mmCIF file with all atom_site columns, C-alpha atoms in Angstrom:
data_model
loop_
_atom_site.group_PDB
_atom_site.id
_atom_site.type_symbol
_atom_site.label_atom_id
_atom_site.label_alt_id
_atom_site.label_comp_id
_atom_site.label_asym_id
_atom_site.label_entity_id
_atom_site.label_seq_id
_atom_site.pdbx_PDB_ins_code
_atom_site.Cartn_x
_atom_site.Cartn_y
_atom_site.Cartn_z
_atom_site.occupancy
_atom_site.B_iso_or_equiv
_atom_site.pdbx_formal_charge
_atom_site.auth_seq_id
_atom_site.auth_comp_id
_atom_site.auth_asym_id
_atom_site.auth_atom_id
_atom_site.pdbx_PDB_model_num
ATOM 1   C CA . MET A 1 1   ? 94.617  -38.405 17.851 1.00 0.00 ? 770 MET A CA 1
ATOM 2   C CA . THR A 1 2   ? 92.222  -39.742 20.466 1.00 0.00 ? 771 THR A CA 1
ATOM 3   C CA . ALA A 1 3   ? 95.097  -40.838 22.708 1.00 0.00 ? 772 ALA A CA 1
ATOM 4   C CA . THR A 1 4   ? 96.659  -37.365 22.570 1.00 0.00 ? 773 THR A CA 1
ATOM 5   C CA . LEU A 1 5   ? 93.331  -35.724 23.388 1.00 0.00 ? 774 LEU A CA 1
ATOM 6   C CA . ASN A 1 6   ? 92.877  -38.174 26.260 1.00 0.00 ? 775 ASN A CA 1
ATOM 7   C CA . ILE A 1 7   ? 96.259  -37.290 27.755 1.00 0.00 ? 776 ILE A CA 1
ATOM 8   C CA . LEU A 1 8   ? 95.642  -33.552 27.348 1.00 0.00 ? 777 LEU A CA 1
ATOM 9   C CA . LEU A 1 9   ? 92.263  -33.799 29.090 1.00 0.00 ? 778 LEU A CA 1
ATOM 10  C CA . LEU A 1 10  ? 93.776  -35.859 31.918 1.00 0.00 ? 779 LEU A CA 1
ATOM 11  C CA . LEU A 1 11  ? 96.524  -33.254 32.396 1.00 0.00 ? 780 LEU A CA 1
ATOM 12  C CA . PHE A 1 12  ? 93.928  -30.481 32.520 1.00 0.00 ? 781 PHE A CA 1
ATOM 13  C CA . LEU A 1 13  ? 91.929  -32.495 35.077 1.00 0.00 ? 782 LEU A CA 1
ATOM 14  C CA . VAL A 1 14  ? 94.886  -32.971 37.411 1.00 0.00 ? 783 VAL A CA 1
ATOM 15  C CA . VAL A 1 15  ? 96.021  -29.337 37.211 1.00 0.00 ? 784 VAL A CA 1
ATOM 16  C CA . SER A 1 16  ? 92.533  -27.889 37.671 1.00 0.00 ? 785 SER A CA 1
ATOM 17  C CA . ALA A 1 17  ? 91.827  -30.220 40.608 1.00 0.00 ? 786 ALA A CA 1
ATOM 18  C CA . ILE A 1 18  ? 94.986  -28.992 42.338 1.00 0.00 ? 787 ILE A CA 1
ATOM 19  C CA . ILE A 1 19  ? 94.037  -25.362 41.617 1.00 0.00 ? 788 ILE A CA 1
ATOM 20  C CA . ALA A 1 20  ? 90.453  -25.864 42.865 1.00 0.00 ? 789 ALA A CA 1
ATOM 21  C CA . VAL A 1 21  ? 91.754  -27.370 46.080 1.00 0.00 ? 790 VAL A CA 1
ATOM 22  C CA . ARG A 1 22  ? 94.636  -24.972 46.733 1.00 0.00 ? 791 ARG A CA 1
ATOM 23  C CA . CYS A 1 23  ? 92.976  -21.670 45.759 1.00 0.00 ? 792 CYS A CA 1
ATOM 24  C CA . ARG A 1 24  ? 92.526  -19.196 48.642 1.00 0.00 ? 793 ARG A CA 1
ATOM 25  C CA . ASP A 1 25  ? 89.413  -17.531 47.232 1.00 0.00 ? 794 ASP A CA 1
ATOM 26  C CA . LEU A 1 26  ? 86.358  -19.776 47.504 1.00 0.00 ? 795 LEU A CA 1
ATOM 27  C CA . LEU A 1 27  ? 84.596  -18.170 44.522 1.00 0.00 ? 796 LEU A CA 1
ATOM 28  C CA . SER A 1 28  ? 87.444  -18.882 42.080 1.00 0.00 ? 797 SER A CA 1
ATOM 29  C CA . SER A 1 29  ? 87.721  -22.336 43.574 1.00 0.00 ? 798 SER A CA 1
ATOM 30  C CA . VAL A 1 30  ? 84.075  -23.065 42.713 1.00 0.00 ? 799 VAL A CA 1
ATOM 31  C CA . ILE A 1 31  ? 84.472  -21.729 39.161 1.00 0.00 ? 800 ILE A CA 1
ATOM 32  C CA . VAL A 1 32  ? 87.570  -23.875 38.550 1.00 0.00 ? 801 VAL A CA 1
ATOM 33  C CA . PHE A 1 33  ? 85.635  -26.840 39.928 1.00 0.00 ? 802 PHE A CA 1
ATOM 34  C CA . ALA A 1 34  ? 82.836  -26.231 37.381 1.00 0.00 ? 803 ALA A CA 1
ATOM 35  C CA . ALA A 1 35  ? 85.404  -26.234 34.545 1.00 0.00 ? 804 ALA A CA 1
ATOM 36  C CA . TYR A 1 36  ? 86.848  -29.445 35.988 1.00 0.00 ? 805 TYR A CA 1
ATOM 37  C CA . SER A 1 37  ? 83.419  -31.111 35.925 1.00 0.00 ? 806 SER A CA 1
ATOM 38  C CA . LEU A 1 38  ? 82.789  -30.082 32.327 1.00 0.00 ? 807 LEU A CA 1
ATOM 39  C CA . VAL A 1 39  ? 86.135  -31.480 31.127 1.00 0.00 ? 808 VAL A CA 1
ATOM 40  C CA . MET A 1 40  ? 85.443  -34.653 33.102 1.00 0.00 ? 809 MET A CA 1
ATOM 41  C CA . ALA A 1 41  ? 82.105  -34.958 31.227 1.00 0.00 ? 810 ALA A CA 1
ATOM 42  C CA . VAL A 1 42  ? 83.926  -34.609 27.875 1.00 0.00 ? 811 VAL A CA 1
ATOM 43  C CA . LEU A 1 43  ? 86.349  -37.332 28.959 1.00 0.00 ? 812 LEU A CA 1
ATOM 44  C CA . TRP A 1 44  ? 83.484  -39.680 29.905 1.00 0.00 ? 813 TRP A CA 1
ATOM 45  C CA . GLN A 1 45  ? 81.899  -39.055 26.505 1.00 0.00 ? 814 GLN A CA 1
ATOM 46  C CA . LEU A 1 46  ? 85.197  -40.034 24.850 1.00 0.00 ? 815 LEU A CA 1
ATOM 47  C CA . GLN A 1 47  ? 85.346  -43.179 26.998 1.00 0.00 ? 816 GLN A CA 1
ATOM 48  C CA . GLY A 1 48  ? 82.012  -44.388 25.607 1.00 0.00 ? 817 GLY A CA 1
ATOM 49  C CA . ALA A 1 49  ? 79.612  -43.444 28.422 1.00 0.00 ? 818 ALA A CA 1
ATOM 50  C CA . PRO A 1 50  ? 77.353  -40.692 26.979 1.00 0.00 ? 819 PRO A CA 1
ATOM 51  C CA . TYR A 1 51  ? 74.479  -40.859 29.492 1.00 0.00 ? 820 TYR A CA 1
ATOM 52  C CA . PRO A 1 52  ? 76.638  -40.426 32.614 1.00 0.00 ? 821 PRO A CA 1
ATOM 53  C CA . ALA A 1 53  ? 78.502  -37.678 30.750 1.00 0.00 ? 822 ALA A CA 1
ATOM 54  C CA . VAL A 1 54  ? 75.302  -35.667 30.232 1.00 0.00 ? 823 VAL A CA 1
ATOM 55  C CA . ALA A 1 55  ? 74.245  -36.334 33.828 1.00 0.00 ? 824 ALA A CA 1
ATOM 56  C CA . LEU A 1 56  ? 77.615  -35.054 35.075 1.00 0.00 ? 825 LEU A CA 1
ATOM 57  C CA . ALA A 1 57  ? 77.365  -31.981 32.828 1.00 0.00 ? 826 ALA A CA 1
ATOM 58  C CA . ILE A 1 58  ? 74.004  -31.221 34.472 1.00 0.00 ? 827 ILE A CA 1
ATOM 59  C CA . PHE A 1 59  ? 74.909  -32.104 38.058 1.00 0.00 ? 828 PHE A CA 1
ATOM 60  C CA . GLY A 1 60  ? 78.604  -31.326 38.273 1.00 0.00 ? 829 GLY A CA 1
ATOM 61  C CA . ALA A 1 61  ? 78.751  -28.195 36.147 1.00 0.00 ? 830 ALA A CA 1
ATOM 62  C CA . GLY A 1 62  ? 75.223  -26.935 36.887 1.00 0.00 ? 831 GLY A CA 1
ATOM 63  C CA . ALA A 1 63  ? 73.675  -27.980 40.172 1.00 0.00 ? 832 ALA A CA 1
ATOM 64  C CA . THR A 1 64  ? 76.707  -28.370 42.433 1.00 0.00 ? 833 THR A CA 1
ATOM 65  C CA . PRO A 1 65  ? 78.305  -24.951 41.655 1.00 0.00 ? 834 PRO A CA 1
ATOM 66  C CA . LEU A 1 66  ? 74.873  -23.374 42.099 1.00 0.00 ? 835 LEU A CA 1
ATOM 67  C CA . LEU A 1 67  ? 74.531  -24.919 45.556 1.00 0.00 ? 836 LEU A CA 1
ATOM 68  C CA . LEU A 1 68  ? 78.110  -23.961 46.439 1.00 0.00 ? 837 LEU A CA 1
ATOM 69  C CA . LEU A 1 69  ? 77.576  -20.379 45.280 1.00 0.00 ? 838 LEU A CA 1
ATOM 70  C CA . ALA A 1 70  ? 74.391  -20.087 47.337 1.00 0.00 ? 839 ALA A CA 1
ATOM 71  C CA . ALA A 1 71  ? 76.224  -21.420 50.397 1.00 0.00 ? 840 ALA A CA 1
ATOM 72  C CA . ILE A 1 72  ? 79.175  -19.042 49.876 1.00 0.00 ? 841 ILE A CA 1
ATOM 73  C CA . ARG A 1 73  ? 76.802  -16.105 49.517 1.00 0.00 ? 842 ARG A CA 1
ATOM 74  C CA . LYS A 1 74  ? 74.995  -17.025 52.721 1.00 0.00 ? 843 LYS A CA 1
ATOM 75  C CA . THR A 1 75  ? 78.171  -17.591 54.714 1.00 0.00 ? 844 THR A CA 1
ATOM 76  C CA . GLY A 1 76  ? 79.949  -14.448 53.545 1.00 0.00 ? 845 GLY A CA 1
ATOM 77  C CA . GLY A 1 77  ? 82.763  -15.947 51.459 1.00 0.00 ? 846 GLY A CA 1
ATOM 78  C CA . GLN A 1 78  ? 86.284  -16.526 52.658 1.00 0.00 ? 847 GLN A CA 1
ATOM 79  C CA . GLU A 1 79  ? 87.060  -16.296 56.340 1.00 0.00 ? 848 GLU A CA 1
ATOM 80  C CA . MET B 2 1   ? 100.291 -30.146 62.485 1.00 0.00 ? 786 MET B CA 1
ATOM 81  C CA . MET B 2 2   ? 100.191 -33.623 64.013 1.00 0.00 ? 787 MET B CA 1
ATOM 82  C CA . ARG B 2 3   ? 96.898  -34.318 62.278 1.00 0.00 ? 788 ARG B CA 1
ATOM 83  C CA . LYS B 2 4   ? 98.354  -33.259 58.920 1.00 0.00 ? 789 LYS B CA 1
ATOM 84  C CA . VAL B 2 5   ? 101.288 -35.642 59.249 1.00 0.00 ? 790 VAL B CA 1
ATOM 85  C CA . VAL B 2 6   ? 99.027  -38.530 60.259 1.00 0.00 ? 791 VAL B CA 1
ATOM 86  C CA . SER B 2 7   ? 96.614  -37.782 57.388 1.00 0.00 ? 792 SER B CA 1
ATOM 87  C CA . LEU B 2 8   ? 99.482  -37.625 54.890 1.00 0.00 ? 793 LEU B CA 1
ATOM 88  C CA . LEU B 2 9   ? 100.783 -40.975 56.135 1.00 0.00 ? 794 LEU B CA 1
ATOM 89  C CA . ALA B 2 10  ? 97.322  -42.566 55.864 1.00 0.00 ? 795 ALA B CA 1
ATOM 90  C CA . VAL B 2 11  ? 96.800  -41.210 52.330 1.00 0.00 ? 796 VAL B CA 1
ATOM 91  C CA . ALA B 2 12  ? 100.261 -42.437 51.291 1.00 0.00 ? 797 ALA B CA 1
ATOM 92  C CA . LEU B 2 13  ? 99.503  -45.891 52.695 1.00 0.00 ? 798 LEU B CA 1
ATOM 93  C CA . ILE B 2 14  ? 96.159  -46.116 50.852 1.00 0.00 ? 799 ILE B CA 1
ATOM 94  C CA . GLY B 2 15  ? 97.838  -44.884 47.665 1.00 0.00 ? 800 GLY B CA 1
ATOM 95  C CA . ALA B 2 16  ? 100.588 -47.501 47.901 1.00 0.00 ? 801 ALA B CA 1
ATOM 96  C CA . VAL B 2 17  ? 98.041  -50.303 48.401 1.00 0.00 ? 802 VAL B CA 1
ATOM 97  C CA . LEU B 2 18  ? 95.960  -49.089 45.440 1.00 0.00 ? 803 LEU B CA 1
ATOM 98  C CA . ILE B 2 19  ? 99.024  -48.774 43.172 1.00 0.00 ? 804 ILE B CA 1
ATOM 99  C CA . VAL B 2 20  ? 99.990  -52.367 43.982 1.00 0.00 ? 805 VAL B CA 1
ATOM 100 C CA . ALA B 2 21  ? 96.403  -53.484 43.262 1.00 0.00 ? 806 ALA B CA 1
ATOM 101 C CA . LEU B 2 22  ? 96.423  -51.577 39.938 1.00 0.00 ? 807 LEU B CA 1
ATOM 102 C CA . ALA B 2 23  ? 99.729  -53.136 38.926 1.00 0.00 ? 808 ALA B CA 1
ATOM 103 C CA . LYS B 2 24  ? 98.267  -56.586 39.554 1.00 0.00 ? 809 LYS B CA 1
ATOM 104 C CA . MET B 2 25  ? 95.246  -55.984 37.290 1.00 0.00 ? 810 MET B CA 1
ATOM 105 C CA . PRO B 2 26  ? 96.092  -57.716 34.023 1.00 0.00 ? 811 PRO B CA 1
ATOM 106 C CA . GLU B 2 27  ? 93.929  -55.726 31.626 1.00 0.00 ? 812 GLU B CA 1
ATOM 107 C CA . PHE B 2 28  ? 94.371  -52.265 32.991 1.00 0.00 ? 813 PHE B CA 1
ATOM 108 C CA . GLY B 2 29  ? 97.229  -49.844 32.778 1.00 0.00 ? 814 GLY B CA 1
ATOM 109 C CA . GLY B 2 30  ? 97.856  -46.468 31.278 1.00 0.00 ? 815 GLY B CA 1
ATOM 110 C CA . GLY B 2 31  ? 97.351  -42.893 32.323 1.00 0.00 ? 816 GLY B CA 1
ATOM 111 C CA . THR B 2 32  ? 93.615  -42.885 33.053 1.00 0.00 ? 817 THR B CA 1
ATOM 112 C CA . ALA B 2 33  ? 93.873  -45.279 35.996 1.00 0.00 ? 818 ALA B CA 1
ATOM 113 C CA . PHE B 2 34  ? 96.691  -43.327 37.611 1.00 0.00 ? 819 PHE B CA 1
ATOM 114 C CA . ALA B 2 35  ? 94.990  -39.974 37.023 1.00 0.00 ? 820 ALA B CA 1
ATOM 115 C CA . SER B 2 36  ? 91.800  -41.249 38.682 1.00 0.00 ? 821 SER B CA 1
ATOM 116 C CA . LEU B 2 37  ? 93.861  -42.648 41.564 1.00 0.00 ? 822 LEU B CA 1
ATOM 117 C CA . PHE B 2 38  ? 95.553  -39.265 41.972 1.00 0.00 ? 823 PHE B CA 1
ATOM 118 C CA . LEU B 2 39  ? 92.196  -37.452 41.975 1.00 0.00 ? 824 LEU B CA 1
ATOM 119 C CA . PHE B 2 40  ? 90.830  -39.856 44.609 1.00 0.00 ? 825 PHE B CA 1
ATOM 120 C CA . LEU B 2 41  ? 93.853  -39.376 46.870 1.00 0.00 ? 826 LEU B CA 1
ATOM 121 C CA . LEU B 2 42  ? 93.817  -35.595 46.416 1.00 0.00 ? 827 LEU B CA 1
ATOM 122 C CA . GLY B 2 43  ? 90.136  -35.367 47.393 1.00 0.00 ? 828 GLY B CA 1
ATOM 123 C CA . LEU B 2 44  ? 90.684  -37.642 50.388 1.00 0.00 ? 829 LEU B CA 1
ATOM 124 C CA . TYR B 2 45  ? 93.651  -35.571 51.600 1.00 0.00 ? 830 TYR B CA 1
ATOM 125 C CA . VAL B 2 46  ? 91.671  -32.332 51.297 1.00 0.00 ? 831 VAL B CA 1
ATOM 126 C CA . MET B 2 47  ? 88.719  -33.826 53.170 1.00 0.00 ? 832 MET B CA 1
ATOM 127 C CA . LEU B 2 48  ? 91.040  -34.896 55.977 1.00 0.00 ? 833 LEU B CA 1
ATOM 128 C CA . THR B 2 49  ? 93.218  -31.825 56.375 1.00 0.00 ? 834 THR B CA 1
ATOM 129 C CA . ASP B 2 50  ? 91.526  -28.654 55.118 1.00 0.00 ? 835 ASP B CA 1
ATOM 130 C CA . SER B 2 51  ? 89.698  -26.842 57.897 1.00 0.00 ? 836 SER B CA 1
ATOM 131 C CA . ASN B 2 52  ? 87.375  -24.894 55.587 1.00 0.00 ? 837 ASN B CA 1
ATOM 132 C CA . LEU B 2 53  ? 84.074  -26.779 55.424 1.00 0.00 ? 838 LEU B CA 1
ATOM 133 C CA . ILE B 2 54  ? 83.200  -25.746 51.855 1.00 0.00 ? 839 ILE B CA 1
ATOM 134 C CA . LYS B 2 55  ? 86.647  -26.919 50.719 1.00 0.00 ? 840 LYS B CA 1
ATOM 135 C CA . LYS B 2 56  ? 85.787  -30.273 52.276 1.00 0.00 ? 841 LYS B CA 1
ATOM 136 C CA . VAL B 2 57  ? 82.657  -30.481 50.104 1.00 0.00 ? 842 VAL B CA 1
ATOM 137 C CA . ILE B 2 58  ? 84.677  -29.668 46.962 1.00 0.00 ? 843 ILE B CA 1
ATOM 138 C CA . GLY B 2 59  ? 87.159  -32.379 47.953 1.00 0.00 ? 844 GLY B CA 1
ATOM 139 C CA . LEU B 2 60  ? 84.306  -34.883 48.266 1.00 0.00 ? 845 LEU B CA 1
ATOM 140 C CA . ASN B 2 61  ? 83.127  -34.054 44.737 1.00 0.00 ? 846 ASN B CA 1
ATOM 141 C CA . ILE B 2 62  ? 86.640  -34.411 43.290 1.00 0.00 ? 847 ILE B CA 1
ATOM 142 C CA . MET B 2 63  ? 87.075  -37.740 45.079 1.00 0.00 ? 848 MET B CA 1
ATOM 143 C CA . ASP B 2 64  ? 83.891  -39.292 43.720 1.00 0.00 ? 849 ASP B CA 1
ATOM 144 C CA . THR B 2 65  ? 84.426  -38.095 40.141 1.00 0.00 ? 850 THR B CA 1
ATOM 145 C CA . GLY B 2 66  ? 87.846  -39.772 40.322 1.00 0.00 ? 851 GLY B CA 1
ATOM 146 C CA . ILE B 2 67  ? 86.224  -43.058 41.357 1.00 0.00 ? 852 ILE B CA 1
ATOM 147 C CA . PHE B 2 68  ? 83.615  -42.816 38.585 1.00 0.00 ? 853 PHE B CA 1
ATOM 148 C CA . LEU B 2 69  ? 86.342  -42.060 36.034 1.00 0.00 ? 854 LEU B CA 1
ATOM 149 C CA . PHE B 2 70  ? 88.036  -45.297 37.070 1.00 0.00 ? 855 PHE B CA 1
ATOM 150 C CA . PHE B 2 71  ? 84.789  -47.287 36.678 1.00 0.00 ? 856 PHE B CA 1
ATOM 151 C CA . ILE B 2 72  ? 84.009  -45.845 33.249 1.00 0.00 ? 857 ILE B CA 1
ATOM 152 C CA . ALA B 2 73  ? 87.548  -46.370 31.966 1.00 0.00 ? 858 ALA B CA 1
ATOM 153 C CA . LEU B 2 74  ? 87.401  -49.984 33.215 1.00 0.00 ? 859 LEU B CA 1
ATOM 154 C CA . GLY B 2 75  ? 84.116  -50.560 31.366 1.00 0.00 ? 860 GLY B CA 1
ATOM 155 C CA . TYR B 2 76  ? 85.551  -49.005 28.199 1.00 0.00 ? 861 TYR B CA 1
ATOM 156 C CA . ARG B 2 77  ? 88.635  -51.192 28.338 1.00 0.00 ? 862 ARG B CA 1
ATOM 157 C CA . SER B 2 78  ? 86.667  -54.403 28.851 1.00 0.00 ? 863 SER B CA 1
ATOM 158 C CA . SER B 2 79  ? 84.064  -53.507 26.200 1.00 0.00 ? 864 SER B CA 1
ATOM 159 C CA . THR B 2 80  ? 86.783  -53.104 23.575 1.00 0.00 ? 865 THR B CA 1
ATOM 160 C CA . ARG B 2 81  ? 87.962  -56.576 24.539 1.00 0.00 ? 866 ARG B CA 1
ATOM 161 C CA . GLY B 2 82  ? 84.555  -58.180 24.024 1.00 0.00 ? 867 GLY B CA 1
ATOM 162 C CA . ALA B 2 83  ? 83.309  -58.361 27.589 1.00 0.00 ? 868 ALA B CA 1
ATOM 163 C CA . ALA B 2 84  ? 79.913  -56.845 28.407 1.00 0.00 ? 869 ALA B CA 1
ATOM 164 C CA . TYR B 2 85  ? 80.397  -54.584 31.395 1.00 0.00 ? 870 TYR B CA 1
ATOM 165 C CA . MET B 2 86  ? 78.229  -51.481 31.506 1.00 0.00 ? 871 MET B CA 1
ATOM 166 C CA . PRO B 2 87  ? 78.593  -49.349 34.650 1.00 0.00 ? 872 PRO B CA 1
ATOM 167 C CA . SER B 2 88  ? 76.176  -46.554 33.609 1.00 0.00 ? 873 SER B CA 1
ATOM 168 C CA . PRO B 2 89  ? 73.336  -47.278 36.123 1.00 0.00 ? 874 PRO B CA 1
ATOM 169 C CA . LEU B 2 90  ? 75.897  -47.470 38.906 1.00 0.00 ? 875 LEU B CA 1
ATOM 170 C CA . ILE B 2 91  ? 77.273  -44.053 37.934 1.00 0.00 ? 876 ILE B CA 1
ATOM 171 C CA . PHE B 2 92  ? 73.764  -42.560 37.836 1.00 0.00 ? 877 PHE B CA 1
ATOM 172 C CA . GLY B 2 93  ? 73.064  -43.756 41.346 1.00 0.00 ? 878 GLY B CA 1
ATOM 173 C CA . GLY B 2 94  ? 76.374  -42.445 42.597 1.00 0.00 ? 879 GLY B CA 1
ATOM 174 C CA . LEU B 2 95  ? 75.903  -39.034 40.997 1.00 0.00 ? 880 LEU B CA 1
ATOM 175 C CA . ALA B 2 96  ? 72.420  -38.596 42.478 1.00 0.00 ? 881 ALA B CA 1
ATOM 176 C CA . ALA B 2 97  ? 73.658  -39.663 45.912 1.00 0.00 ? 882 ALA B CA 1
ATOM 177 C CA . VAL B 2 98  ? 76.600  -37.264 45.821 1.00 0.00 ? 883 VAL B CA 1
ATOM 178 C CA . VAL B 2 99  ? 74.507  -34.285 44.681 1.00 0.00 ? 884 VAL B CA 1
ATOM 179 C CA . SER B 2 100 ? 71.978  -34.840 47.467 1.00 0.00 ? 885 SER B CA 1
ATOM 180 C CA . PHE B 2 101 ? 74.795  -35.297 49.973 1.00 0.00 ? 886 PHE B CA 1
ATOM 181 C CA . THR B 2 102 ? 76.322  -32.006 48.807 1.00 0.00 ? 887 THR B CA 1
ATOM 182 C CA . ALA B 2 103 ? 72.973  -30.219 49.215 1.00 0.00 ? 888 ALA B CA 1
ATOM 183 C CA . ILE B 2 104 ? 72.432  -31.561 52.742 1.00 0.00 ? 889 ILE B CA 1
ATOM 184 C CA . GLY B 2 105 ? 76.014  -30.827 53.748 1.00 0.00 ? 890 GLY B CA 1
ATOM 185 C CA . LEU B 2 106 ? 75.817  -27.251 52.507 1.00 0.00 ? 891 LEU B CA 1
ATOM 186 C CA . ALA B 2 107 ? 72.519  -26.729 54.336 1.00 0.00 ? 892 ALA B CA 1
ATOM 187 C CA . MET B 2 108 ? 74.237  -27.970 57.509 1.00 0.00 ? 893 MET B CA 1
ATOM 188 C CA . ILE B 2 109 ? 77.165  -25.596 56.865 1.00 0.00 ? 894 ILE B CA 1
ATOM 189 C CA . VAL B 2 110 ? 74.770  -22.630 56.543 1.00 0.00 ? 895 VAL B CA 1
ATOM 190 C CA . ARG B 2 111 ? 73.127  -23.585 59.856 1.00 0.00 ? 896 ARG B CA 1
ATOM 191 C CA . LEU B 2 112 ? 76.539  -23.875 61.509 1.00 0.00 ? 897 LEU B CA 1
ATOM 192 C CA . TYR B 2 113 ? 77.461  -20.433 60.187 1.00 0.00 ? 898 TYR B CA 1
ATOM 193 C CA . LYS B 2 114 ? 74.264  -18.952 61.617 1.00 0.00 ? 899 LYS B CA 1
ATOM 194 C CA . TYR B 2 115 ? 75.026  -20.470 65.016 1.00 0.00 ? 900 TYR B CA 1
ATOM 195 C CA . TYR B 2 116 ? 78.811  -20.019 65.334 1.00 0.00 ? 901 TYR B CA 1
ATOM 196 C CA . GLY B 2 117 ? 79.516  -17.220 62.850 1.00 0.00 ? 902 GLY B CA 1
ATOM 197 C CA . THR B 2 118 ? 82.295  -19.059 61.007 1.00 0.00 ? 903 THR B CA 1
ATOM 198 C CA . ILE B 2 119 ? 82.791  -21.915 58.534 1.00 0.00 ? 904 ILE B CA 1
ATOM 199 C CA . ASP B 2 120 ? 86.202  -22.944 59.845 1.00 0.00 ? 905 ASP B CA 1
ATOM 200 C CA . ALA B 2 121 ? 86.129  -26.373 61.470 1.00 0.00 ? 906 ALA B CA 1
ATOM 201 C CA . GLU B 2 122 ? 88.938  -25.671 63.953 1.00 0.00 ? 907 GLU B CA 1
ATOM 202 C CA . GLU B 2 123 ? 87.308  -22.447 65.111 1.00 0.00 ? 908 GLU B CA 1
ATOM 203 C CA . ILE B 2 124 ? 83.935  -24.156 65.549 1.00 0.00 ? 909 ILE B CA 1
ATOM 204 C CA . MET B 2 125 ? 85.585  -26.828 67.693 1.00 0.00 ? 910 MET B CA 1
ATOM 205 C CA . ARG B 2 126 ? 87.278  -24.136 69.814 1.00 0.00 ? 911 ARG B CA 1
ATOM 206 C CA . LYS B 2 127 ? 84.027  -22.253 70.316 1.00 0.00 ? 912 LYS B CA 1
ATOM 207 C CA . ARG B 2 128 ? 82.273  -25.453 71.319 1.00 0.00 ? 913 ARG B CA 1
ATOM 208 C CA . GLY B 2 129 ? 85.022  -26.057 73.867 1.00 0.00 ? 914 GLY B CA 1
ATOM 209 C CA . GLU B 2 130 ? 84.558  -22.562 75.312 1.00 0.00 ? 915 GLU B CA 1
ATOM 210 C CA . ASP B 2 131 ? 80.817  -23.021 75.662 1.00 0.00 ? 916 ASP B CA 1
ATOM 211 C CA . GLU B 2 132 ? 81.035  -26.073 77.857 1.00 0.00 ? 917 GLU B CA 1
#
């Protein structure tokens, strides 16, 4: 059960990383990156590292997309 | 175009070296190591080739979460085998460093946009060349 969940989460990570990198629209790219960070935090929790998982859920899915959104808003989005 | 080919070659070389190193590690195999290796290489390739500066920052974040995934999976593997290896403080330090680096980089990108009017690295280089 845990092994299957592990493989599913890893597949989601790889696919969402490719989408976040390849997407033309910067806004959707940032949103996919936030989902990627959250799933990565769940995976770390499963791997027995709860404190880094909570820190990543705060930083990766909270602070970094906020900073990216502010920067996109100030620079006028996609060129 | 030339830069893309050279970057792809460099990333492929680093990936081959890391796959050989992973295959030589006795305790460690399985999907997690290869997924984290793939994430690291993907982030590195984006940082090298993509000309959008914000995409470069996203690539940096993907690259470092791949590295941390490798560390945590390594600690999990060795802890189930009786060894005491706890990488949590290391991961905390890395996360704080990467978030502050992202903040400073984005502030620099906003300043560049105010000065040059674009966030495309190639275009900024061209405009710099015209100025001088």
